[in-house]
Structure formats: C-alpha cells, structure tokens
mmCIF file of C-alpha atoms in Angstrom:
data_model
loop_
_atom_site.group_PDB
_atom_site.id
_atom_site.type_symbol
_atom_site.label_atom_id
_atom_site.label_comp_id
_atom_site.label_asym_id
_atom_site.label_seq_id
_atom_site.Cartn_x
_atom_site.Cartn_y
_atom_site.Cartn_z
ATOM 1 C CA MET A 1 6.800 -35.124 -11.631
ATOM 2 C CA GLU A 2 3.421 -33.698 -12.611
ATOM 3 C CA SER A 3 3.211 -30.873 -15.128
ATOM 4 C CA LEU A 4 1.967 -27.506 -13.917
ATOM 5 C CA LYS A 5 0.482 -26.608 -17.275
ATOM 6 C CA GLY A 6 -3.196 -25.799 -16.814
ATOM 7 C CA ARG A 7 -3.117 -26.391 -13.066
ATOM 8 C CA VAL A 8 -5.103 -23.828 -11.084
ATOM 9 C CA VAL A 9 -3.118 -22.352 -8.210
ATOM 10 C CA LEU A 10 -4.326 -19.954 -5.532
ATOM 11 C CA LEU A 11 -1.343 -18.152 -4.046
ATOM 12 C CA ALA A 12 -1.936 -16.063 -0.919
ATOM 13 C CA GLY A 13 0.755 -13.572 0.029
ATOM 14 C CA ALA A 14 2.024 -12.968 -3.485
ATOM 15 C CA THR A 15 3.373 -9.513 -2.637
ATOM 16 C CA GLY A 16 6.062 -10.873 -0.318
ATOM 17 C CA GLY A 17 9.592 -11.569 -1.500
ATOM 18 C CA VAL A 18 9.142 -15.334 -1.784
ATOM 19 C CA GLY A 19 5.509 -15.144 -2.886
ATOM 20 C CA ALA A 20 6.305 -12.832 -5.790
ATOM 21 C CA GLN A 21 8.984 -15.211 -7.039
ATOM 22 C CA VAL A 22 6.648 -18.203 -6.708
ATOM 23 C CA ALA A 23 4.029 -16.377 -8.793
ATOM 24 C CA LYS A 24 6.542 -15.797 -11.589
ATOM 25 C CA GLN A 25 7.863 -19.348 -11.617
ATOM 26 C CA LEU A 26 4.421 -20.954 -11.609
ATOM 27 C CA SER A 27 3.141 -18.663 -14.349
ATOM 28 C CA VAL A 28 6.151 -19.384 -16.566
ATOM 29 C CA SER A 29 5.475 -23.100 -16.073
ATOM 30 C CA GLY A 30 1.989 -22.745 -17.527
ATOM 31 C CA ALA A 31 -0.052 -22.762 -14.322
ATOM 32 C CA ILE A 32 -3.234 -20.686 -14.061
ATOM 33 C CA VAL A 33 -2.258 -18.550 -11.089
ATOM 34 C CA PHE A 34 -4.591 -16.490 -8.909
ATOM 35 C CA ILE A 35 -2.742 -14.173 -6.523
ATOM 36 C CA THR A 36 -3.720 -12.252 -3.406
ATOM 37 C CA GLY A 37 -2.177 -9.561 -1.262
ATOM 38 C CA ARG A 38 -3.146 -6.600 0.889
ATOM 39 C CA ASN A 39 -1.226 -3.976 -1.105
ATOM 40 C CA THR A 40 -2.936 -3.451 -4.466
ATOM 41 C CA GLU A 41 -0.002 -1.561 -5.990
ATOM 42 C CA LYS A 42 2.472 -4.314 -5.159
ATOM 43 C CA LEU A 43 -0.028 -6.911 -6.309
ATOM 44 C CA ALA A 44 -0.389 -5.211 -9.688
ATOM 45 C CA GLU A 45 3.395 -5.046 -10.008
ATOM 46 C CA VAL A 46 3.797 -8.759 -9.272
ATOM 47 C CA ALA A 47 1.017 -9.585 -11.742
ATOM 48 C CA GLN A 48 2.646 -7.552 -14.501
ATOM 49 C CA GLN A 49 6.046 -9.159 -13.939
ATOM 50 C CA ALA A 50 4.535 -12.658 -13.829
ATOM 51 C CA GLY A 51 2.197 -12.170 -16.776
ATOM 52 C CA ILE A 52 -0.906 -12.724 -14.656
ATOM 53 C CA PRO A 53 -4.069 -10.916 -15.831
ATOM 54 C CA GLU A 54 -5.757 -8.392 -13.562
ATOM 55 C CA SER A 55 -8.832 -10.617 -13.334
ATOM 56 C CA ARG A 56 -6.784 -13.113 -11.329
ATOM 57 C CA CYS A 57 -5.567 -10.570 -8.761
ATOM 58 C CA PHE A 58 -7.442 -10.013 -5.511
ATOM 59 C CA GLN A 59 -6.854 -7.705 -2.603
ATOM 60 C CA MET A 60 -7.293 -9.918 0.443
ATOM 61 C CA ASP A 61 -6.641 -9.646 4.151
ATOM 62 C CA ILE A 62 -5.910 -13.184 5.292
ATOM 63 C CA ALA A 63 -6.691 -12.196 8.893
ATOM 64 C CA ASP A 64 -10.274 -11.336 7.913
ATOM 65 C CA GLU A 65 -12.517 -14.367 7.355
ATOM 66 C CA VAL A 66 -15.035 -12.349 5.317
ATOM 67 C CA SER A 67 -12.265 -11.158 3.001
ATOM 68 C CA VAL A 68 -10.898 -14.693 2.588
ATOM 69 C CA ASN A 69 -14.296 -16.221 1.848
ATOM 70 C CA ALA A 70 -15.144 -13.489 -0.656
ATOM 71 C CA THR A 71 -11.831 -13.961 -2.461
ATOM 72 C CA VAL A 72 -12.159 -17.735 -2.733
ATOM 73 C CA ALA A 73 -15.720 -17.303 -4.010
ATOM 74 C CA GLN A 74 -14.495 -14.904 -6.703
ATOM 75 C CA VAL A 75 -11.774 -17.347 -7.746
ATOM 76 C CA LEU A 76 -14.286 -20.209 -7.984
ATOM 77 C CA ALA A 77 -16.540 -17.988 -10.076
ATOM 78 C CA GLN A 78 -13.801 -18.080 -12.726
ATOM 79 C CA THR A 79 -12.718 -21.707 -12.401
ATOM 80 C CA PRO A 80 -14.539 -24.830 -11.215
ATOM 81 C CA VAL A 81 -11.511 -26.181 -9.408
ATOM 82 C CA ILE A 82 -8.512 -25.157 -7.315
ATOM 83 C CA HIS A 83 -5.767 -27.732 -7.704
ATOM 84 C CA ILE A 84 -3.132 -26.154 -5.479
ATOM 85 C CA LEU A 85 -3.332 -23.761 -2.521
ATOM 86 C CA ILE A 86 -0.133 -22.023 -1.408
ATOM 87 C CA ASN A 87 -0.153 -19.885 1.718
ATOM 88 C CA ALA A 88 2.855 -17.564 1.586
ATOM 89 C CA ALA A 89 1.218 -14.849 3.707
ATOM 90 C CA GLY A 90 2.429 -14.045 7.194
ATOM 91 C CA ILE A 91 4.013 -11.569 9.566
ATOM 92 C CA GLY A 92 7.004 -11.799 11.860
ATOM 93 C CA VAL A 93 7.396 -10.229 15.288
ATOM 94 C CA ILE A 94 10.731 -10.935 16.961
ATOM 95 C CA LYS A 95 10.747 -9.405 20.431
ATOM 96 C CA SER A 96 11.653 -10.506 23.945
ATOM 97 C CA MET A 97 8.793 -11.134 26.365
ATOM 98 C CA ASP A 98 9.459 -7.910 28.264
ATOM 99 C CA THR A 99 8.881 -5.850 25.116
ATOM 100 C CA LEU A 100 6.310 -8.010 23.300
ATOM 101 C CA THR A 101 2.816 -6.564 23.651
ATOM 102 C CA SER A 102 -0.425 -8.484 23.904
ATOM 103 C CA ASN A 103 -1.647 -6.828 20.712
ATOM 104 C CA GLU A 104 1.471 -7.969 18.834
ATOM 105 C CA PHE A 105 1.055 -11.522 20.092
ATOM 106 C CA GLU A 106 -2.631 -11.614 19.161
ATOM 107 C CA ARG A 107 -2.005 -10.049 15.741
ATOM 108 C CA THR A 108 0.677 -12.635 14.964
ATOM 109 C CA LEU A 109 -1.686 -15.487 15.825
ATOM 110 C CA GLN A 110 -4.499 -13.864 13.859
ATOM 111 C CA VAL A 111 -2.471 -13.564 10.655
ATOM 112 C CA ASN A 112 -0.252 -16.636 10.773
ATOM 113 C CA LEU A 113 -2.613 -19.151 12.392
ATOM 114 C CA MET A 114 -6.200 -17.949 12.120
ATOM 115 C CA GLY A 115 -5.530 -16.679 8.597
ATOM 116 C CA ALA A 116 -4.301 -20.108 7.545
ATOM 117 C CA PHE A 117 -7.396 -21.637 9.136
ATOM 118 C CA TYR A 118 -9.710 -19.293 7.214
ATOM 119 C CA LEU A 119 -7.938 -20.006 3.939
ATOM 120 C CA VAL A 120 -7.877 -23.799 4.231
ATOM 121 C CA LYS A 121 -11.474 -23.881 5.460
ATOM 122 C CA ALA A 122 -12.586 -21.835 2.440
ATOM 123 C CA VAL A 123 -10.738 -23.912 -0.173
ATOM 124 C CA LEU A 124 -11.134 -27.397 1.300
ATOM 125 C CA PRO A 125 -14.774 -28.002 0.220
ATOM 126 C CA ASN A 126 -13.762 -27.585 -3.434
ATOM 127 C CA MET A 127 -10.861 -30.005 -3.027
ATOM 128 C CA LYS A 128 -13.119 -32.492 -1.221
ATOM 129 C CA GLU A 129 -15.471 -32.462 -4.195
ATOM 130 C CA GLN A 130 -12.540 -33.470 -6.395
ATOM 131 C CA LYS A 131 -11.116 -35.748 -3.689
ATOM 132 C CA LYS A 132 -7.713 -34.409 -4.611
ATOM 133 C CA GLY A 133 -5.588 -31.320 -4.252
ATOM 134 C CA LEU A 134 -2.394 -29.967 -2.728
ATOM 135 C CA ILE A 135 -2.070 -27.540 0.178
ATOM 136 C CA ILE A 136 1.327 -25.969 0.861
ATOM 137 C CA ASN A 137 2.026 -23.937 3.996
ATOM 138 C CA ILE A 138 5.282 -22.275 5.034
ATOM 139 C CA PRO A 139 5.733 -22.619 8.805
ATOM 140 C CA GLY A 140 9.391 -21.625 8.668
ATOM 141 C CA VAL A 141 12.158 -23.187 10.718
ATOM 142 C CA LEU A 142 10.790 -21.435 13.810
ATOM 143 C CA GLY A 143 7.807 -23.746 13.501
ATOM 144 C CA LYS A 144 10.170 -26.585 14.423
ATOM 145 C CA VAL A 145 12.960 -25.013 16.468
ATOM 146 C CA PRO A 146 12.198 -21.940 18.600
ATOM 147 C CA MET A 147 14.649 -19.152 19.305
ATOM 148 C CA ALA A 148 14.854 -16.371 21.860
ATOM 149 C CA GLY A 149 12.515 -13.533 21.040
ATOM 150 C CA ALA A 150 10.222 -15.611 18.842
ATOM 151 C CA ALA A 151 7.478 -16.477 21.323
ATOM 152 C CA ALA A 152 4.711 -14.988 19.197
ATOM 153 C CA TYR A 153 6.042 -16.177 15.857
ATOM 154 C CA SER A 154 6.847 -19.710 17.022
ATOM 155 C CA ALA A 155 3.474 -20.022 18.779
ATOM 156 C CA SER A 156 1.707 -19.185 15.522
ATOM 157 C CA LYS A 157 3.845 -21.522 13.427
ATOM 158 C CA TYR A 158 3.794 -24.445 15.865
ATOM 159 C CA GLY A 159 0.023 -24.033 15.898
ATOM 160 C CA LEU A 160 -0.043 -24.064 12.101
ATOM 161 C CA VAL A 161 1.937 -27.305 11.980
ATOM 162 C CA GLY A 162 -0.324 -29.004 14.512
ATOM 163 C CA MET A 163 -3.455 -27.818 12.744
ATOM 164 C CA MET A 164 -2.317 -29.109 9.353
ATOM 165 C CA GLN A 165 -1.255 -32.463 10.823
ATOM 166 C CA SER A 166 -4.730 -32.863 12.308
ATOM 167 C CA ILE A 167 -6.398 -31.914 9.010
ATOM 168 C CA ARG A 168 -4.171 -34.441 7.253
ATOM 169 C CA GLU A 169 -5.655 -37.168 9.461
ATOM 170 C CA GLU A 170 -9.160 -36.103 8.422
ATOM 171 C CA LEU A 171 -8.255 -36.365 4.740
ATOM 172 C CA LYS A 172 -6.667 -39.812 4.696
ATOM 173 C CA ARG A 173 -9.380 -41.277 2.468
ATOM 174 C CA THR A 174 -8.865 -38.619 -0.175
ATOM 175 C CA GLU A 175 -5.976 -37.674 -2.434
ATOM 176 C CA ILE A 176 -5.669 -34.233 -0.869
ATOM 177 C CA ARG A 177 -2.029 -33.800 0.019
ATOM 178 C CA ILE A 178 -0.561 -31.468 2.620
ATOM 179 C CA THR A 179 3.002 -30.216 2.560
ATOM 180 C CA ASN A 180 4.801 -27.995 5.060
ATOM 181 C CA ILE A 181 7.995 -26.306 3.939
ATOM 182 C CA PHE A 182 10.228 -25.050 6.723
ATOM 183 C CA LEU A 183 12.242 -22.145 5.359
ATOM 184 C CA GLY A 184 14.984 -20.609 7.449
ATOM 185 C CA GLY A 185 17.084 -17.540 6.816
ATOM 186 C CA ILE A 186 15.517 -16.082 3.666
ATOM 187 C CA ASP A 187 16.842 -12.703 2.574
ATOM 188 C CA SER A 188 13.552 -10.852 2.295
ATOM 189 C CA ALA A 189 11.639 -7.836 3.622
ATOM 190 C CA PHE A 190 10.783 -9.978 6.666
ATOM 191 C CA TRP A 191 13.963 -8.635 8.292
ATOM 192 C CA ASP A 192 13.534 -4.969 7.368
ATOM 193 C CA ASN A 193 11.757 -3.956 10.569
ATOM 194 C CA ILE A 194 13.231 -6.494 12.966
ATOM 195 C CA ASP A 195 15.815 -5.201 15.439
ATOM 196 C CA LEU A 196 18.121 -8.187 15.269
ATOM 197 C CA ARG A 197 21.628 -8.587 13.938
ATOM 198 C CA VAL A 198 21.510 -10.975 11.022
ATOM 199 C CA GLN A 199 23.866 -11.731 8.136
ATOM 200 C CA ARG A 200 21.533 -11.314 5.211
ATOM 201 C CA ASP A 201 24.355 -11.869 2.730
ATOM 202 C CA LYS A 202 24.581 -15.456 3.998
ATOM 203 C CA MET A 203 20.866 -16.145 3.750
ATOM 204 C CA ILE A 204 18.999 -17.982 0.993
ATOM 205 C CA VAL A 205 17.814 -15.650 -1.739
ATOM 206 C CA ALA A 206 14.053 -15.460 -2.268
ATOM 207 C CA GLU A 207 14.258 -16.834 -5.812
ATOM 208 C CA GLU A 208 15.912 -20.047 -4.630
ATOM 209 C CA ALA A 209 13.368 -20.474 -1.832
ATOM 210 C CA ALA A 210 10.604 -20.022 -4.407
ATOM 211 C CA LYS A 211 12.132 -22.745 -6.575
ATOM 212 C CA ALA A 212 11.672 -25.188 -3.686
ATOM 213 C CA ILE A 213 7.960 -24.329 -3.542
ATOM 214 C CA TRP A 214 7.718 -24.556 -7.344
ATOM 215 C CA PHE A 215 9.257 -28.028 -7.089
ATOM 216 C CA LEU A 216 6.770 -29.079 -4.404
ATOM 217 C CA CYS A 217 3.886 -28.078 -6.667
ATOM 218 C CA GLN A 218 4.974 -30.827 -9.077
ATOM 219 C CA GLN A 219 4.899 -33.745 -6.658
ATOM 220 C CA PRO A 220 4.210 -37.103 -8.343
ATOM 221 C CA ALA A 221 0.634 -38.342 -8.114
ATOM 222 C CA SER A 222 1.832 -41.531 -6.421
ATOM 223 C CA GLY A 223 3.392 -39.797 -3.421
ATOM 224 C CA VAL A 224 3.563 -36.749 -1.204
ATOM 225 C CA VAL A 225 6.352 -34.709 0.332
ATOM 226 C CA SER A 226 5.018 -34.197 3.847
ATOM 227 C CA GLU A 227 7.829 -31.869 4.871
ATOM 228 C CA MET A 228 10.763 -30.038 3.356
ATOM 229 C CA VAL A 229 13.422 -28.081 5.252
ATOM 230 C CA LEU A 230 15.512 -25.446 3.468
ATOM 231 C CA GLN A 231 18.120 -23.473 5.427
ATOM 232 C CA PRO A 232 21.312 -21.539 4.754
ATOM 233 C CA PHE A 233 24.242 -23.937 4.545
ATOM 234 C CA ASN A 234 26.143 -22.264 7.421
ATOM 235 C CA HIS A 235 23.142 -21.765 9.715
ATOM 236 C CA GLN A 236 21.385 -25.083 10.134
ATOM 237 C CA ALA A 237 18.998 -25.252 13.085
ATOM 238 C CA ILE A 238 17.467 -28.636 12.250
#
C-alpha cells in the first residue's frame, strides 16, 4: 500500500456525512487535503475537526462549471500537483414517476453527472501532465442495481459509471487510475428528507464507509481497484 503522507487530495463534498469522515481520516494519515462544499459553516466545522487550514477550504457548487474551474485553479495556485481526486458530492431524489418533476430530474443529473464531468475535466489536465493520479467516484449501489422510485438518481449514477469507464479507455497509456466505489445503505443525512421507510440502524455507519475510501486512496502503484462494493450485511443488492 502507498503512504498518504504528503499526497495532495482534492475532496469535493466534504460537508456530507461520508465526506466529512474521509477528510478526517486522510488528514490524520498525513495527506494534504483540500476540501469543498456549498455550506461554508459546515465546511469550516469539518476543517476544524480534521485539522485542515482555512486556506485549503473552498466554497464550491459542483453543478456550476465556473465555480468548479475557479476552485481547481485556486487549489493549483497552492500546489503544483493533485495526486488524488475524490468526488463525494451528490444529491438524492427518491420519488415515483408520477410525483417526480422535470426540475428534480434535471437537477439530479446536473449535480451527480454534470458536476462529476466538470470536476474531472478541470483536474485531468494536471494529472495528464504527471501521467499519474487517482480519481475516485461514488456511484452508489443504485448505479448498478436500480430500485423503484430511483429513476432520477439511477440515471445520474449509471451515467457517471459509463462516463468514467469511457474516460478510463482514454487514459490507458497513463498511470491515471479510476476507481468507482458502490456504497449502499449508508446511515447519513441522505435519508433525512426522503419519504421512504428504511432501517437506518441496520445501515453502514458513515465512518466505516469513509474507511473504505481511505483504503482505496492507498492502492499499490502496481495495480488498481477498478470497483468496490460496500453494502449492509443484511441488505445486499449485488
């Protein structure tokens, strides 16, 4: 496994339950972590808990290409290289087709799919200069196995998987690695505003999900973990 000490990590979506835990674990491991989020108060709280200086915190709207490009430019103004990109940002809309609105569908695609596109497109030139790097996305289990009421969410995550597989083909002559981690049933704020009966006490806690991402950041130089699936023991969909 490769050491994280001194590795530069850009973590988008650090204010979420899993993202906040990833920030802490990477920082403790000696990584130089830059974090983003839309809520500045939550971002400052995560930074304080993780021991990340204010200069490495950026308010960013992943659904806005201008915001993404400006953030990446500010990160690269502080460091010549980004070793690892982690996209933990995203939204979830779980509604049946008769209640799902066009705006909700479009917003889900804009954040989960277009946002990932903006982020990878902004960071990739720096990684291509190095001819190495690691990109981690979190499609979630619904990016592999759909469920009722997840038309918008699954569309965005299936699109993300297909996009990253295509990009992987473009990068075969480099050492830029791409990993998708399919998380299912994480006890986080994702479920707070979703009208669906779920057993959150049987879900994976955010800290354990973050440990899986922390582990993936230390992949050996000689190989790559293309995919990882992490689900609650009693609720396996894959």
